[in-house]
Coordinates of C-alpha atoms in Angstrom, one line a residue:
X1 CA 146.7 186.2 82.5
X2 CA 146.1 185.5 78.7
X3 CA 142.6 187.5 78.1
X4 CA 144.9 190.7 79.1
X5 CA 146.9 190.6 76.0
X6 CA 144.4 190.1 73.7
X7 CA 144.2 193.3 72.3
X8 CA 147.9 193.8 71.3
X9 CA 147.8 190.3 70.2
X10 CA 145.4 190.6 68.0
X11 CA 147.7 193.2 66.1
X12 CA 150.4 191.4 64.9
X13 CA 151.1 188.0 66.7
X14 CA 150.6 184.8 65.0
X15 CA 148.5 183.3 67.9
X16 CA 147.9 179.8 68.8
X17 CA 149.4 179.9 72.6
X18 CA 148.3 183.5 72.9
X19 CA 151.5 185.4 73.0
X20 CA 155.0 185.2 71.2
X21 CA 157.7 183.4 72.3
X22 CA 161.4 182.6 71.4
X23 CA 162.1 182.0 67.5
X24 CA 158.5 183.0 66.6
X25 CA 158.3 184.2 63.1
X26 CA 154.6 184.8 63.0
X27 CA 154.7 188.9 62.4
X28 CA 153.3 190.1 59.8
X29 CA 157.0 191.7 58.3
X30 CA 160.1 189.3 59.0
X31 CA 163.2 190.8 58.2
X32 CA 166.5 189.0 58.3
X33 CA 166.3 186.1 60.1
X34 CA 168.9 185.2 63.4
X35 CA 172.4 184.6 62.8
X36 CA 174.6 181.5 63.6
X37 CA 174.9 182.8 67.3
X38 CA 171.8 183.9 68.0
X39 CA 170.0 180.9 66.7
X40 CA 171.9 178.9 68.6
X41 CA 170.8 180.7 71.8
X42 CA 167.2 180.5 70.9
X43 CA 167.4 176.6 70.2
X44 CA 169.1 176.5 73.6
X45 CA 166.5 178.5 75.4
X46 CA 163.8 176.8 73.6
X47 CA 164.9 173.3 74.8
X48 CA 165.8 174.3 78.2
X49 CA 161.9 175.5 78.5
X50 CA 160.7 172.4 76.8
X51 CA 162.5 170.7 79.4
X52 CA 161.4 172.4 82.6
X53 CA 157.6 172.3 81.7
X54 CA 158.2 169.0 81.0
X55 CA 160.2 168.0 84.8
X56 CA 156.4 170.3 85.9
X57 CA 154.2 168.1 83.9
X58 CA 156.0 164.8 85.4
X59 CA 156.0 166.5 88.7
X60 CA 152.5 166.6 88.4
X61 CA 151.8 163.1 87.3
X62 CA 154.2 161.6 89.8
X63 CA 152.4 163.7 92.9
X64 CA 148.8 162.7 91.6
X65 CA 150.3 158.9 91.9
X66 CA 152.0 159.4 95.3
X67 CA 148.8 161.1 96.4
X68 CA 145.7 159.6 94.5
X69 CA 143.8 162.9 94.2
X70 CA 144.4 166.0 92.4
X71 CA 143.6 168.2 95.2
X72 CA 146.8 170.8 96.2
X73 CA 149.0 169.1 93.4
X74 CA 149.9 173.0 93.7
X75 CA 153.0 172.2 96.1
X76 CA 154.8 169.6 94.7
X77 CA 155.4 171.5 91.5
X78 CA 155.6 175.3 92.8
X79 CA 159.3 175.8 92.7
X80 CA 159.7 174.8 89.0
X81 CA 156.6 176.5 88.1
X82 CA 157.8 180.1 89.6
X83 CA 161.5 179.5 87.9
X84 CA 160.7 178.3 84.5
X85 CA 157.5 180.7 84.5
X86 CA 159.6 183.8 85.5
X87 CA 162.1 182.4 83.4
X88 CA 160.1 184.0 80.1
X89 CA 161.0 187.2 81.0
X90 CA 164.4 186.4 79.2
X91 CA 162.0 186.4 76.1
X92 CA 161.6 189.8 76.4
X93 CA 164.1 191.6 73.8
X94 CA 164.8 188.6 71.8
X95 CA 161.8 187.9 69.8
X96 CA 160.7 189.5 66.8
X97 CA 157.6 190.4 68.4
X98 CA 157.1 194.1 70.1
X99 CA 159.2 194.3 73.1
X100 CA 156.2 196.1 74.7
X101 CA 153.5 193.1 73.6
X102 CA 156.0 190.6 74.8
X103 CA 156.1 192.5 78.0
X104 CA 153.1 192.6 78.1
X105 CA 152.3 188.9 77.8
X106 CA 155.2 187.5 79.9
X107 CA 154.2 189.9 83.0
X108 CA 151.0 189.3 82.9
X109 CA 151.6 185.2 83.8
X110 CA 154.6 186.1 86.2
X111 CA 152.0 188.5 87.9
X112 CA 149.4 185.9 88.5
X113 CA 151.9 183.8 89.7
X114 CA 153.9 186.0 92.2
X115 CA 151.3 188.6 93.3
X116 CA 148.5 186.2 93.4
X117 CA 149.1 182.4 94.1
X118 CA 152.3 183.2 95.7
X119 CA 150.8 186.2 97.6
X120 CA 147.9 184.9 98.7
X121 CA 149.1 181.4 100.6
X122 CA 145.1 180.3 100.7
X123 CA 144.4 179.8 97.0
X124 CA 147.2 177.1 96.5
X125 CA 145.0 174.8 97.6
X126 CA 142.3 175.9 95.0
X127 CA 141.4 173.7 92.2
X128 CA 141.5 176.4 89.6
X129 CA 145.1 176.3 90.1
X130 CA 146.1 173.2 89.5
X131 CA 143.4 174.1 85.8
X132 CA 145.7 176.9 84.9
X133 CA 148.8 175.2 85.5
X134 CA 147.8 172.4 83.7
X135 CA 146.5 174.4 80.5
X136 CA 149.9 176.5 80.9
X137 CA 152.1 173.0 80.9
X138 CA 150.8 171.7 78.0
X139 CA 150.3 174.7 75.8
X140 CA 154.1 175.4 76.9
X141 CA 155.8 172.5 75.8
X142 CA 154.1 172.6 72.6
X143 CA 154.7 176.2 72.3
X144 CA 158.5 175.8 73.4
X145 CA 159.2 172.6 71.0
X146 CA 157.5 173.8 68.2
X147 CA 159.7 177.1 68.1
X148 CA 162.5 174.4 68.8
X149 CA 161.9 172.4 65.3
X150 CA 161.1 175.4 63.7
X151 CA 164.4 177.2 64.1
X152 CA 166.2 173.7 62.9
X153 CA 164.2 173.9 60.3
X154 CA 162.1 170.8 60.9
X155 CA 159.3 170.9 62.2
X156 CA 156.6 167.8 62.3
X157 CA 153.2 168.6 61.3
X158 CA 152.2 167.0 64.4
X159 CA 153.2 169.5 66.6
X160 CA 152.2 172.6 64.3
X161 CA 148.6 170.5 64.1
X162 CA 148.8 170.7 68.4
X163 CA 150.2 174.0 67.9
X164 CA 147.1 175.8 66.5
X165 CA 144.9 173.5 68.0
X166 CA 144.3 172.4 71.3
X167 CA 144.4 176.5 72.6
X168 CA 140.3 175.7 71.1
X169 CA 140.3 174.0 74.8
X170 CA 142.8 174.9 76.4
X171 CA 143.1 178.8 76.6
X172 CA 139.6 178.8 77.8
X173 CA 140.4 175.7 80.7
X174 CA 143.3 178.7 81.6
X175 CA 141.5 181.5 82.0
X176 CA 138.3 179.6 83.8
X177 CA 141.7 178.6 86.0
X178 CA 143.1 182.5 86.0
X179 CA 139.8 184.0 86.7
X180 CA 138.7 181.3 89.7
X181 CA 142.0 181.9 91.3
X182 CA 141.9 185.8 91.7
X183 CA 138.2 185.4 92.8
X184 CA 138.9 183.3 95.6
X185 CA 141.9 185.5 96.0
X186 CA 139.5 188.4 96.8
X187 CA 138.2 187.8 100.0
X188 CA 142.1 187.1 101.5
X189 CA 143.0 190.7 100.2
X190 CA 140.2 192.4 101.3
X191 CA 140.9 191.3 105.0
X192 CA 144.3 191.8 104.9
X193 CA 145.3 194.8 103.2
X194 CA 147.5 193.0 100.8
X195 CA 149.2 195.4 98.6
X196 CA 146.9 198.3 99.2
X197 CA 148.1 201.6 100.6
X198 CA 145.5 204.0 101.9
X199 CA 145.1 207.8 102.9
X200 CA 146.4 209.8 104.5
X201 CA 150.4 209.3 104.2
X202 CA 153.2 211.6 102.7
X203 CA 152.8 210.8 98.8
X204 CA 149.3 211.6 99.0
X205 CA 149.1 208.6 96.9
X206 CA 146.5 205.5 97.7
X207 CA 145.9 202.3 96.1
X208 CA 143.4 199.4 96.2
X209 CA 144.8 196.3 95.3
X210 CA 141.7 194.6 96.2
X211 CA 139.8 196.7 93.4
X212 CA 142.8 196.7 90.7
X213 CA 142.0 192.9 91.0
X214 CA 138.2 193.2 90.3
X215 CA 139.2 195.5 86.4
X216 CA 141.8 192.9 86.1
X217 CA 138.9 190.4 86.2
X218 CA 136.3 192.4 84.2
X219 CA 138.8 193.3 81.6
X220 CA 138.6 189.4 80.8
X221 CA 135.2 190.4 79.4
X222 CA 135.8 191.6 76.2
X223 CA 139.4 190.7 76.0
X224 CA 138.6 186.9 75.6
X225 CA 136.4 187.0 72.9
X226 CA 138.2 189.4 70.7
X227 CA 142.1 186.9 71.4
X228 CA 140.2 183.8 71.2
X229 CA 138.5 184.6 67.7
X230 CA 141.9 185.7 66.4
X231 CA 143.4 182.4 66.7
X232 CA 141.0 180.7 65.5
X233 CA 141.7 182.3 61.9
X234 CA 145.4 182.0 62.6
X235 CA 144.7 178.2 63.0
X236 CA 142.3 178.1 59.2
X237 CA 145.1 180.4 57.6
X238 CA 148.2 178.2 59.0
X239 CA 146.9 174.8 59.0
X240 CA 145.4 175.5 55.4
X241 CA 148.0 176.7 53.7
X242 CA 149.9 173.4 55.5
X243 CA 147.1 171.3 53.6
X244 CA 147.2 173.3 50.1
X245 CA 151.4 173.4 50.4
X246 CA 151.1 169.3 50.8
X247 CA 148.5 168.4 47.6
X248 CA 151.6 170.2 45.4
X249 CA 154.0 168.2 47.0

């Protein structure tokens, strides 16, 4: 869920996708940079994720063909989708973001993907699934190759342009897709219990899952705003300075 990051991100990362990822240098201090070895293992990562949300967009396209409607494209790209999305937990440690922000970030996706759309069997038919797993496949392999090119030190100005651009449609197209999905969500985990534990039972301990859903959908409110607004002035500051560093050229 991207709106639920927004305050940490807003600290210190460099924006665009909405949260860090492998080989970003967007922090406001870099020290050294990775060595041989560790470069290496961050190209290799970074190709490896280019390439699996690229086998999830194609699954997509192919499946829309076979089928000739969008509806519960869901299915024929949720294996993939759970692996290379889960996947990004390996980012956690090896970034030079916080280790708590990139927690953060990566859990919150993995979340709506295993405790949501995988929990709750009657949403992944929803369209506002196939909307976030659209905006999350192309914001991924742009994210992914660009920190690719960057760590080889070349990096087309195509890419940093899609890079700090098309979030202005499709971080919004997500979270409509995130939001959607946990509201039709509600109703399934009302009825069933899912996730909830209730009173009385020997850790004098209860829980609501149905209700932690609602916050997590409130706390969209002022979260969006605030994450959305930040990028924006990390796209004028990055793609500006790209334009000034060109007319000296």
């Amino acid at each position: 869920m991207a709106a639920a990051a927004a305050t940490a991100a807003a600290k210190g990362n460099g924006g665009g996708g909405g949260r860090a990822g492998a080989g970003d240098a967007s922090g406001t201090r870099k020290k050294k940079g990775p060595g041989p070895l560790a470069t290496a293992y961050l190209v290799i990562y970074n190709v490896v994720m280019t390439a699996g949300w690229l086998v999830i967009a194609v699954g997509l396209v192919r499946a829309y063909l076979a089928k000739g409607s969008y509806h519960s494209l869901y299915y024929s790209i949720e294996k993939p989708l759970k692996f290379f999305q889960t996947g990004a937990l390996l980012e956690v440690g090896i970034v030079p973001s916080s280790v708590v922000l990139t927690s953060f970030q990566v859990m919150s996706r993995v979340f709506l993907i295993w405790a949501v759309t995988h929990s709750v069997k009657e949403v992944q038919t929803e369209d506002s699934v196939l909307l976030f797993v659209i905006a999350w496949t192309i914001t991924e392999i742009i994210r992914y190759s660009f920190y690719t090119f960057s760590l080889l030190n070349h990096l087309p100005y195509l890419i940093k342009w899609a890079r700090y651009t098309l979030f202005i449609v499709l971080y919004p197209m997500g979270v409509s897709g995130e939001l959607l999905t946990i509201y039709a969500a509600l109703p399934f985990v009302r009825q069933a219990g899912l996730y909830s534990i209730s009173l009385p039972n020997k850790y004098n301990f209860s829980f609501d899952y149905y209700a932690f859903l609602i916050l997590i959908m409130i706390s969209y409110i002022p979260l969006f705003p605030q994450l959305y607004f930040h990028m924006i002035h990390q796209r004028r500051k990055v793609l500006s300075h790209t334009e000034e560093h060109k007319k000296f050229e």
